[in-house]
Amino acid sequence: VQLLLSLTHFLLPPFSTSPIPLSQLVNDMNSSMESVYSTQADTALILNNGHVHSHRRHTPPLLPSSPSREKLRHSQPMHIQAVRCLQEAHRLRPASLPAIPNPFPELCSPAGSPVLRSLPPAIVKVWSEDGAGKVLEIPADMTARDVCQLLVYKSHCLDDNAWSLVEHHPVLGLERCLEDHELVVQVQASMSSDSKFLFRKNYAKYEFFRNPLNFFPEQMVAWCQESEDAVCVFLQNFLNSSSCPEIQGYLYVKEPGRRSWKKLYMFLRRSGLYYSTKGTSKEPRHLQLLSDLEDSNIFTIITGRKLHNAPADYQFCIKPSKVRSDCKELKMLCAEDEQSRTCWMTAFRLLKYGIVLYQSYNVPQQRKSNLSPFSAPVRSVSENSLVAMDFSGRTGRVIDNPVEAQSAALEEGQTWRKRSQRMNVLGSPSPLHPSSLSTVIHRTQVWFHGRIMREEAHKMIIQQGQVDGLFLLRDSQSNPKAFVLTLCHHQKIKHFQILPCEEDGQVLFSLDDGATKFTDLIHLVEFYQLNRGVLPSKLKHPCTAVAL
């Protein structure tokens, strides 16, 4: 009642002294509120650039109206809701000018922007052959080559572009070398909890580009006999995505859910791996798809032939990328010899990745071509901190000429060997001392692996590529005073015994029954790295196991 009385003076016309009934005052208030809301709606329509909305907000009257409400209408102050309504209408109205496309939409949408979006770093643990591990924090876009370069830097080992990351599955008994361009974080996301990465050398990673004849036997590719350049043409067809190369031959296929194997004639093409249901027929109606290449990877089986009752030791399998630990989804295969298995696995990689493999192979080759012919070889970080010095005069000087530095190093090495023949570890003259330096200095070399078994030496050679010239030295199991040279040639592993012999009271080592003698094993290895001698090939690649 007090509110109505206070509004009475506001609603009365000027210079009016006659009393107004209460019912008439209520009717005037209702009509005034309706006029306010009608004014809001009309103003919104005018501000909307001529676009009429199909909805208009109606507010119910506050009090019951009477027929006499149209008698008096007085102007009232605008309600606050009118301002809100105008602001909403202003936000929803279309622009009067034509829309201009944004030339940089990625800068305005951080959620989909490749520039502003940054993925968090990932934690990766890499293991070495001796069981030691190293934890790395790497970005999400780091490739396998970059991780290997990082490990080489942290471990201070020789960078010869042969290091690789190995995806190892101990439960499934599988492993494969990651390609240099693969993202490590993506591969780790598809691995099970018991799987891990190994840091290992793989000399055969790109060996098929250098010696293709060793990887593609004639019985699997009939075009080899056509011309001398047929292999090069065939490799070009592998790298060309528009061509259709093919590898064919017999393979043993493990039947799913059983321990038996079936021998089938297989065809490896760009579209997948097929087997013929009728002999060696290539007709489409006789071909059945065994596995595709796009969503699969090829692995080496490391558990041996007894576990799967395989017909031979040359097993491999095709594993879908989505499979983590289910053996039923694996396509188990077995070749008749190592050369056939290498051919199938190499062709699988070439057909899947194509020109990307060749680009990865060319990266270190281009780096080598950019080096000066007088530049020093790639060495570890600790070696790069050393310089050649000449102390023949009163004061020492740094040898800047690389040729002079190399000759000084060779002269110093020969002098050291002559001196070491007369000195033992303690420095006293004793040429026949059993612990003389010449009999133990080889234990510091990367190619010497101590007292390992013959089978373990085979395993290390197979893991690091089985290329010509891959070698290691170890202690002999049959003769405690002798050593054994294990060498790979034409994908076959051979062993040569190194026997000690005495001459003029000095212990020497020989590989050819005393025809060529050496003061220590380092001298022997250096000789056969330059000369083949009685060996089937020179010593080219040391079998190395680095400690992280």
XYZ file of C-alpha atoms in Angstrom:
548
model
C 0.000 0.000 0.000
C 2.917 2.313 0.788
C 4.441 1.557 -2.643
C 1.163 2.352 -4.351
C 0.839 5.546 -2.386
C 4.386 6.606 -3.251
C 3.690 5.981 -6.933
C 0.551 8.010 -6.779
C 2.383 11.316 -6.892
C 4.443 10.064 -9.793
C 1.449 8.887 -11.801
C -0.734 11.921 -11.236
C -0.764 14.455 -14.058
C 0.658 17.838 -13.281
C -1.547 20.433 -11.623
C -4.110 17.723 -10.722
C -5.725 17.910 -7.305
C -8.682 15.547 -7.788
C -8.428 12.115 -6.131
C -7.939 8.974 -8.311
C -9.613 5.668 -7.461
C -7.378 2.721 -6.523
C -8.687 0.462 -9.306
C -7.858 3.064 -11.914
C -4.321 3.389 -10.499
C -3.747 -0.364 -10.817
C -5.016 -0.380 -14.390
C -2.671 2.456 -15.273
C 0.308 0.556 -13.843
C -0.487 -2.576 -15.897
C -0.885 -0.615 -19.078
C 2.395 1.205 -18.423
C 4.307 -2.078 -17.989
C 2.825 -3.482 -21.211
C 3.904 -0.385 -23.079
C 7.460 -0.799 -21.752
C 7.726 -4.403 -23.000
C 6.186 -3.536 -26.357
C 8.720 -0.718 -26.686
C 11.573 -3.159 -25.935
C 10.438 -5.617 -28.595
C 9.987 -2.888 -31.194
C 13.423 -1.444 -30.417
C 15.002 -4.875 -30.760
C 13.385 -5.268 -34.169
C 14.708 -1.890 -35.312
C 18.274 -2.656 -34.123
C 18.235 -5.969 -35.890
C 18.935 -4.461 -39.342
C 15.541 -5.264 -40.657
C 15.621 -8.966 -39.725
C 12.446 -9.903 -37.949
C 12.552 -12.660 -35.324
C 9.714 -15.085 -35.123
C 9.605 -15.033 -31.314
C 8.732 -12.148 -28.981
C 8.777 -12.361 -25.259
C 5.433 -11.633 -23.527
C 5.234 -10.946 -19.846
C 2.013 -11.736 -18.024
C 0.333 -8.842 -16.222
C 1.216 -8.350 -12.637
C -2.364 -7.787 -11.535
C -5.744 -8.479 -13.124
C -6.610 -5.798 -15.576
C -9.897 -4.097 -16.044
C -11.610 -2.663 -19.111
C -10.756 0.828 -18.020
C -6.982 0.391 -18.280
C -6.850 2.042 -21.695
C -8.058 5.365 -20.354
C -4.733 6.722 -19.126
C -1.219 5.919 -20.314
C 1.718 7.733 -18.813
C 5.389 7.368 -19.654
C 7.352 5.139 -17.252
C 11.118 4.683 -16.613
C 12.699 1.858 -18.668
C 13.198 -1.457 -16.856
C 16.656 -3.007 -16.513
C 15.602 -6.114 -18.464
C 15.205 -4.023 -21.561
C 18.984 -3.357 -21.559
C 19.718 -7.070 -21.263
C 17.361 -7.862 -24.085
C 19.015 -5.275 -26.304
C 22.466 -6.701 -25.504
C 21.338 -10.225 -26.372
C 19.774 -9.042 -29.577
C 22.954 -7.191 -30.411
C 25.039 -10.330 -29.924
C 22.756 -12.494 -32.047
C 22.292 -10.111 -34.943
C 24.130 -10.862 -38.187
C 26.819 -8.533 -39.414
C 25.732 -5.886 -41.853
C 29.024 -6.216 -43.803
C 30.095 -9.367 -45.673
C 32.211 -11.789 -43.593
C 35.985 -11.691 -44.226
C 37.734 -15.103 -43.981
C 40.507 -15.351 -41.421
C 43.837 -16.016 -43.188
C 45.373 -17.513 -40.018
C 42.701 -19.726 -38.439
C 45.280 -21.834 -36.626
C 46.330 -18.832 -34.556
C 42.775 -18.334 -33.331
C 42.089 -21.955 -32.375
C 44.817 -23.270 -30.085
C 43.049 -26.616 -29.717
C 43.652 -27.525 -33.346
C 46.742 -25.501 -33.973
C 49.951 -27.413 -34.796
C 51.947 -24.350 -33.804
C 50.495 -23.679 -30.387
C 49.749 -27.266 -29.392
C 52.615 -28.954 -27.562
C 52.490 -32.569 -26.493
C 53.985 -33.413 -23.123
C 57.341 -35.253 -23.096
C 57.373 -38.991 -22.530
C 59.540 -41.226 -20.362
C 61.343 -44.038 -22.214
C 63.648 -46.633 -20.685
C 66.258 -48.266 -22.908
C 68.213 -51.380 -21.950
C 71.651 -52.555 -23.053
C 72.846 -56.109 -23.640
C 74.340 -56.393 -20.151
C 70.997 -55.674 -18.454
C 71.693 -52.053 -17.544
C 69.043 -49.462 -18.342
C 68.900 -45.727 -18.929
C 65.794 -43.574 -18.470
C 65.263 -40.806 -21.029
C 62.763 -37.967 -21.191
C 62.100 -37.335 -24.864
C 59.590 -35.222 -26.826
C 56.653 -36.919 -28.499
C 58.020 -36.320 -32.014
C 61.478 -37.833 -31.432
C 62.459 -40.531 -33.924
C 64.407 -43.708 -33.305
C 67.488 -42.232 -34.995
C 67.414 -39.221 -32.673
C 67.153 -41.450 -29.608
C 70.134 -43.498 -30.812
C 72.161 -40.321 -31.331
C 71.268 -39.224 -27.811
C 72.363 -42.564 -26.344
C 75.601 -42.491 -28.333
C 76.337 -39.052 -26.915
C 75.508 -40.036 -23.340
C 77.442 -43.330 -23.509
C 80.527 -41.848 -25.238
C 80.595 -44.661 -27.787
C 81.652 -44.601 -31.419
C 78.959 -43.286 -33.765
C 79.160 -45.335 -36.955
C 75.436 -45.022 -37.885
C 74.837 -48.699 -37.083
C 73.118 -48.247 -33.733
C 69.428 -49.027 -33.554
C 66.540 -49.401 -31.113
C 65.093 -52.902 -30.823
C 61.489 -53.571 -29.884
C 61.733 -56.639 -27.654
C 58.766 -58.790 -26.520
C 60.013 -61.475 -24.096
C 56.593 -63.110 -23.566
C 55.934 -63.528 -27.281
C 59.596 -64.238 -28.036
C 59.741 -61.548 -30.749
C 61.951 -58.608 -31.588
C 62.526 -56.188 -34.444
C 64.693 -53.152 -35.140
C 62.812 -49.896 -35.320
C 63.153 -47.919 -38.524
C 65.033 -44.644 -38.151
C 61.978 -42.544 -39.010
C 59.571 -44.218 -36.551
C 58.359 -42.214 -33.559
C 59.477 -43.915 -30.365
C 56.538 -42.682 -28.286
C 54.012 -44.112 -30.754
C 55.766 -47.476 -30.782
C 55.901 -47.535 -26.998
C 52.137 -46.877 -26.834
C 51.483 -50.099 -28.763
C 53.761 -52.242 -26.566
C 52.708 -54.305 -23.572
C 53.951 -53.683 -20.036
C 56.582 -56.450 -20.184
C 58.053 -55.272 -23.506
C 61.102 -53.022 -23.662
C 63.575 -51.229 -25.920
C 67.129 -52.506 -26.436
C 70.096 -50.452 -27.624
C 72.048 -52.565 -30.075
C 74.040 -52.402 -33.273
C 72.506 -53.577 -36.532
C 74.955 -53.525 -39.420
C 72.414 -55.070 -41.811
C 69.888 -52.258 -41.437
C 70.687 -50.786 -44.872
C 73.113 -53.386 -46.187
C 70.692 -54.369 -48.980
C 71.300 -50.978 -50.618
C 75.052 -51.656 -50.740
C 75.019 -55.378 -51.619
C 71.582 -56.283 -53.015
C 72.780 -59.572 -54.534
C 73.286 -61.023 -51.051
C 69.664 -60.352 -50.105
C 67.691 -61.490 -53.147
C 68.527 -65.026 -54.301
C 67.877 -66.022 -57.891
C 65.324 -68.724 -57.084
C 63.064 -66.136 -55.441
C 63.438 -63.461 -58.113
C 63.740 -64.890 -61.636
C 64.647 -61.494 -63.139
C 68.189 -61.728 -61.656
C 69.374 -63.713 -64.668
C 68.169 -61.211 -67.259
C 70.876 -58.538 -66.946
C 73.544 -57.232 -64.631
C 71.486 -54.172 -63.690
C 68.350 -56.176 -62.964
C 68.876 -55.966 -59.195
C 69.182 -52.189 -59.307
C 66.042 -51.958 -61.403
C 64.268 -54.226 -58.954
C 65.286 -52.014 -56.015
C 63.996 -48.984 -57.889
C 60.678 -50.769 -58.346
C 60.533 -51.341 -54.600
C 61.068 -47.630 -53.953
C 58.561 -46.550 -56.603
C 55.065 -46.722 -55.132
C 53.446 -46.996 -58.580
C 55.306 -50.219 -59.497
C 54.348 -53.773 -58.524
C 57.411 -55.852 -57.534
C 56.973 -59.385 -56.258
C 58.843 -61.944 -54.164
C 57.815 -65.584 -54.409
C 58.829 -68.883 -52.886
C 57.917 -71.605 -50.417
C 57.313 -70.884 -46.747
C 56.094 -72.937 -43.827
C 52.970 -71.473 -42.218
C 51.907 -72.452 -38.723
C 48.270 -73.500 -38.597
C 46.301 -71.425 -36.055
C 45.631 -73.211 -32.785
C 47.840 -76.180 -33.700
C 51.512 -77.112 -33.534
C 51.640 -78.320 -37.129
C 53.098 -76.387 -40.068
C 52.009 -76.373 -43.688
C 54.267 -75.685 -46.662
C 52.711 -73.182 -49.093
C 53.839 -71.204 -52.098
C 53.771 -67.525 -51.137
C 53.698 -64.221 -53.023
C 54.713 -60.957 -51.383
C 53.270 -57.924 -53.129
C 52.618 -54.318 -52.249
C 49.031 -55.169 -51.334
C 49.998 -57.942 -48.906
C 51.287 -61.486 -48.452
C 49.343 -64.156 -50.380
C 49.484 -67.932 -50.603
C 48.373 -70.122 -53.472
C 45.696 -72.729 -52.889
C 46.775 -74.635 -55.990
C 50.494 -75.350 -56.225
C 52.420 -72.365 -57.577
C 49.506 -70.820 -59.468
C 49.364 -67.027 -59.647
C 45.791 -66.803 -60.842
C 43.682 -64.469 -58.692
C 41.120 -67.176 -57.972
C 43.849 -69.322 -56.401
C 45.374 -66.593 -54.193
C 44.346 -66.028 -50.581
C 45.445 -63.037 -48.492
C 47.410 -64.057 -45.398
C 48.326 -60.603 -44.076
C 48.463 -56.998 -45.167
C 51.505 -54.750 -44.848
C 50.042 -51.407 -43.806
C 48.981 -52.208 -40.236
C 51.540 -54.929 -39.496
C 55.216 -55.288 -38.621
C 57.612 -58.145 -39.252
C 59.480 -59.689 -36.310
C 62.192 -62.277 -35.784
C 61.298 -65.198 -33.511
C 64.018 -65.651 -30.881
C 62.588 -68.547 -28.837
C 63.992 -71.343 -31.011
C 62.304 -74.026 -33.040
C 61.331 -76.342 -30.177
C 58.764 -74.034 -28.616
C 56.626 -73.856 -31.756
C 57.752 -77.198 -33.218
C 59.096 -75.356 -36.267
C 60.573 -77.314 -39.187
C 63.728 -75.101 -39.220
C 65.553 -72.453 -37.183
C 64.714 -69.600 -39.550
C 61.442 -68.387 -38.090
C 59.776 -65.004 -38.353
C 56.256 -63.706 -37.935
C 53.927 -60.889 -38.963
C 52.362 -59.118 -36.004
C 49.437 -56.672 -36.365
C 50.134 -53.330 -34.726
C 47.028 -53.549 -32.524
C 48.083 -56.895 -31.016
C 49.955 -56.644 -27.711
C 50.220 -60.108 -26.161
C 47.777 -62.339 -28.050
C 49.585 -65.170 -29.842
C 46.483 -66.151 -31.816
C 46.737 -63.062 -34.030
C 50.359 -63.746 -35.014
C 51.162 -65.138 -38.460
C 54.010 -67.573 -37.758
C 56.271 -68.303 -40.750
C 59.431 -70.310 -41.289
C 61.942 -70.298 -44.159
C 64.219 -73.113 -45.265
C 67.482 -71.138 -44.853
C 68.779 -67.833 -43.541
C 69.072 -66.224 -46.963
C 65.409 -66.877 -47.731
C 64.292 -65.478 -44.399
C 66.415 -62.363 -44.921
C 64.939 -61.901 -48.396
C 61.339 -62.088 -47.150
C 61.932 -59.705 -44.248
C 63.890 -57.202 -46.354
C 61.233 -57.186 -49.082
C 58.534 -56.639 -46.432
C 60.337 -53.511 -45.183
C 60.910 -52.175 -48.686
C 57.309 -52.675 -49.745
C 55.924 -51.086 -46.591
C 58.176 -48.018 -46.273
C 59.565 -47.582 -49.795
C 61.450 -44.375 -50.458
C 61.504 -43.454 -46.751
C 64.075 -46.213 -46.155
C 66.302 -44.862 -48.898
C 66.086 -41.340 -47.459
C 67.072 -42.634 -44.027
C 69.979 -44.524 -45.598
C 71.187 -41.374 -47.369
C 71.298 -39.178 -44.260
C 74.643 -40.523 -42.918
C 75.973 -40.921 -46.458
C 75.407 -37.235 -47.184
C 76.995 -36.366 -43.847
C 80.118 -38.317 -44.831
C 80.296 -36.671 -48.267
C 80.235 -33.211 -46.656
C 83.333 -33.989 -44.577
C 86.748 -32.878 -45.761
C 89.091 -35.644 -46.995
C 91.542 -34.573 -44.272
C 88.950 -34.400 -41.506
C 89.263 -36.682 -38.511
C 86.975 -39.696 -38.176
C 83.947 -39.545 -35.912
C 85.079 -40.195 -32.358
C 83.593 -40.153 -28.927
C 83.271 -37.020 -26.824
C 86.255 -37.935 -24.641
C 88.488 -38.510 -27.676
C 87.476 -35.220 -29.300
C 88.863 -33.352 -26.292
C 92.392 -34.649 -27.085
C 94.909 -33.045 -29.469
C 98.147 -34.333 -30.992
C 101.260 -32.956 -29.287
C 104.950 -32.984 -30.182
C 107.369 -33.013 -27.218
C 110.582 -33.641 -29.172
C 111.832 -30.065 -28.634
C 112.309 -27.989 -25.515
C 108.627 -26.997 -25.414
C 105.608 -28.906 -26.598
C 103.587 -27.859 -29.619
C 100.175 -28.784 -31.020
C 100.344 -30.719 -34.309
C 97.837 -29.003 -36.618
C 98.574 -31.016 -39.757
C 96.336 -34.148 -39.755
C 98.840 -36.169 -41.815
C 101.658 -35.379 -39.397
C 99.421 -36.187 -36.428
C 98.501 -39.576 -37.897
C 102.113 -40.520 -38.589
C 103.081 -39.482 -35.048
C 100.312 -41.659 -33.619
C 101.479 -44.674 -35.650
C 105.079 -44.164 -34.606
C 104.095 -43.868 -30.970
C 102.012 -47.032 -31.201
C 104.873 -49.064 -32.643
C 107.217 -47.744 -29.974
C 104.727 -48.680 -27.276
C 104.463 -52.242 -28.594
C 108.223 -52.688 -28.558
C 108.387 -51.343 -25.020
C 105.427 -53.458 -23.816
C 107.173 -56.652 -24.919
C 109.829 -56.026 -22.233
C 107.570 -54.737 -19.474
C 104.873 -56.393 -17.437
C 101.978 -54.689 -15.713
C 104.141 -53.621 -12.735
C 106.885 -52.192 -14.927
C 109.619 -54.804 -14.266
C 111.365 -56.553 -17.182
C 109.948 -60.062 -17.587
C 109.197 -61.092 -21.201
C 107.654 -64.453 -20.236
C 105.612 -63.179 -17.319
C 102.117 -64.778 -17.567
C 100.400 -61.464 -16.872
C 102.355 -59.410 -19.363
C 100.553 -56.512 -20.983
C 100.456 -58.129 -24.435
C 98.297 -60.958 -23.127
C 95.685 -58.769 -21.433
C 95.561 -55.523 -23.442
C 92.942 -56.975 -25.828
C 90.415 -57.189 -22.996
C 89.851 -53.432 -23.280
C 88.699 -53.690 -26.900
C 85.053 -53.597 -27.961
C 85.391 -56.722 -30.116
C 86.616 -58.942 -27.252
C 83.882 -60.657 -25.217
C 85.805 -62.875 -22.808
C 84.578 -66.316 -21.798
C 81.324 -66.641 -23.720
C 79.990 -69.870 -25.156
C 79.879 -70.735 -28.842
C 76.083 -70.475 -28.871
C 76.157 -67.009 -27.330
C 78.669 -65.864 -29.937
C 76.298 -67.152 -32.650
C 73.428 -65.250 -31.056
C 75.349 -61.967 -30.942
C 76.394 -62.255 -34.585
C 72.801 -62.959 -35.653
C 71.421 -60.078 -33.598
C 73.803 -57.543 -35.091
C 73.075 -58.276 -38.723
C 75.014 -61.242 -40.178
C 76.823 -59.078 -42.724
C 80.141 -59.993 -44.283
C 83.066 -59.121 -41.999
C 81.116 -58.998 -38.722
C 83.442 -60.516 -36.094
C 84.264 -60.933 -32.417
C 87.034 -62.549 -30.364
C 86.525 -64.692 -27.280
C 88.365 -67.067 -25.012
C 88.620 -70.654 -26.203
C 86.586 -73.193 -24.260
C 88.767 -76.151 -25.258
C 92.214 -74.540 -24.832
C 92.553 -72.032 -21.950
C 95.635 -70.428 -23.541
C 94.033 -69.956 -26.960
C 91.421 -67.592 -28.408
C 88.703 -67.931 -31.063
C 87.817 -65.548 -33.886
C 84.117 -65.758 -34.810
C 83.455 -64.356 -38.300
C 80.358 -64.012 -40.483
C 80.621 -64.538 -44.245
C 77.730 -64.999 -46.681
C 75.337 -65.213 -43.697
C 77.267 -68.190 -42.329
C 79.171 -68.069 -39.053
C 82.660 -69.581 -38.916
C 85.183 -69.994 -36.104
C 88.990 -69.752 -36.293
C 91.277 -70.668 -33.415
C 94.123 -68.353 -32.462
C 97.012 -70.301 -30.899
C 99.930 -68.910 -28.856
C 103.484 -69.818 -29.883
C 106.932 -68.986 -28.503
C 109.752 -67.529 -30.541
C 113.046 -66.422 -28.979
C 111.465 -66.520 -25.555
C 108.538 -64.317 -26.588
C 104.842 -65.273 -26.719
C 103.253 -64.630 -30.129
C 99.796 -65.306 -31.576
C 98.981 -66.874 -34.935
C 95.861 -67.679 -36.880
C 97.472 -69.752 -39.656
C 99.626 -72.272 -37.764
C 102.554 -69.913 -37.303
C 102.826 -68.560 -40.866
C 101.892 -65.047 -39.680
C 102.679 -64.136 -36.065
C 101.667 -61.147 -33.981
C 102.793 -59.779 -30.635
C 99.224 -59.271 -29.355
C 95.620 -59.677 -30.467
C 95.240 -55.983 -31.266
C 98.029 -56.262 -33.810
C 96.374 -59.403 -35.224
C 92.976 -57.723 -35.633
C 94.497 -54.634 -37.240
C 96.346 -56.818 -39.755
C 93.238 -58.756 -40.821
C 91.229 -55.561 -41.065
C 93.582 -54.584 -43.888
C 94.383 -58.040 -45.320
C 92.117 -61.033 -45.780
C 94.913 -63.604 -45.493
C 93.498 -67.078 -44.794
C 90.099 -65.686 -43.811
C 87.113 -65.668 -46.201
C 86.776 -61.879 -45.780
C 88.418 -58.963 -44.029
C 87.420 -58.002 -40.505
C 85.041 -55.075 -41.083
C 82.489 -54.699 -38.293
C 83.258 -55.442 -34.638
C 80.444 -57.069 -32.707
C 79.964 -54.560 -29.886
C 78.034 -54.603 -26.625
C 77.889 -51.174 -24.995
C 77.117 -50.519 -21.335
C 74.608 -47.703 -20.824
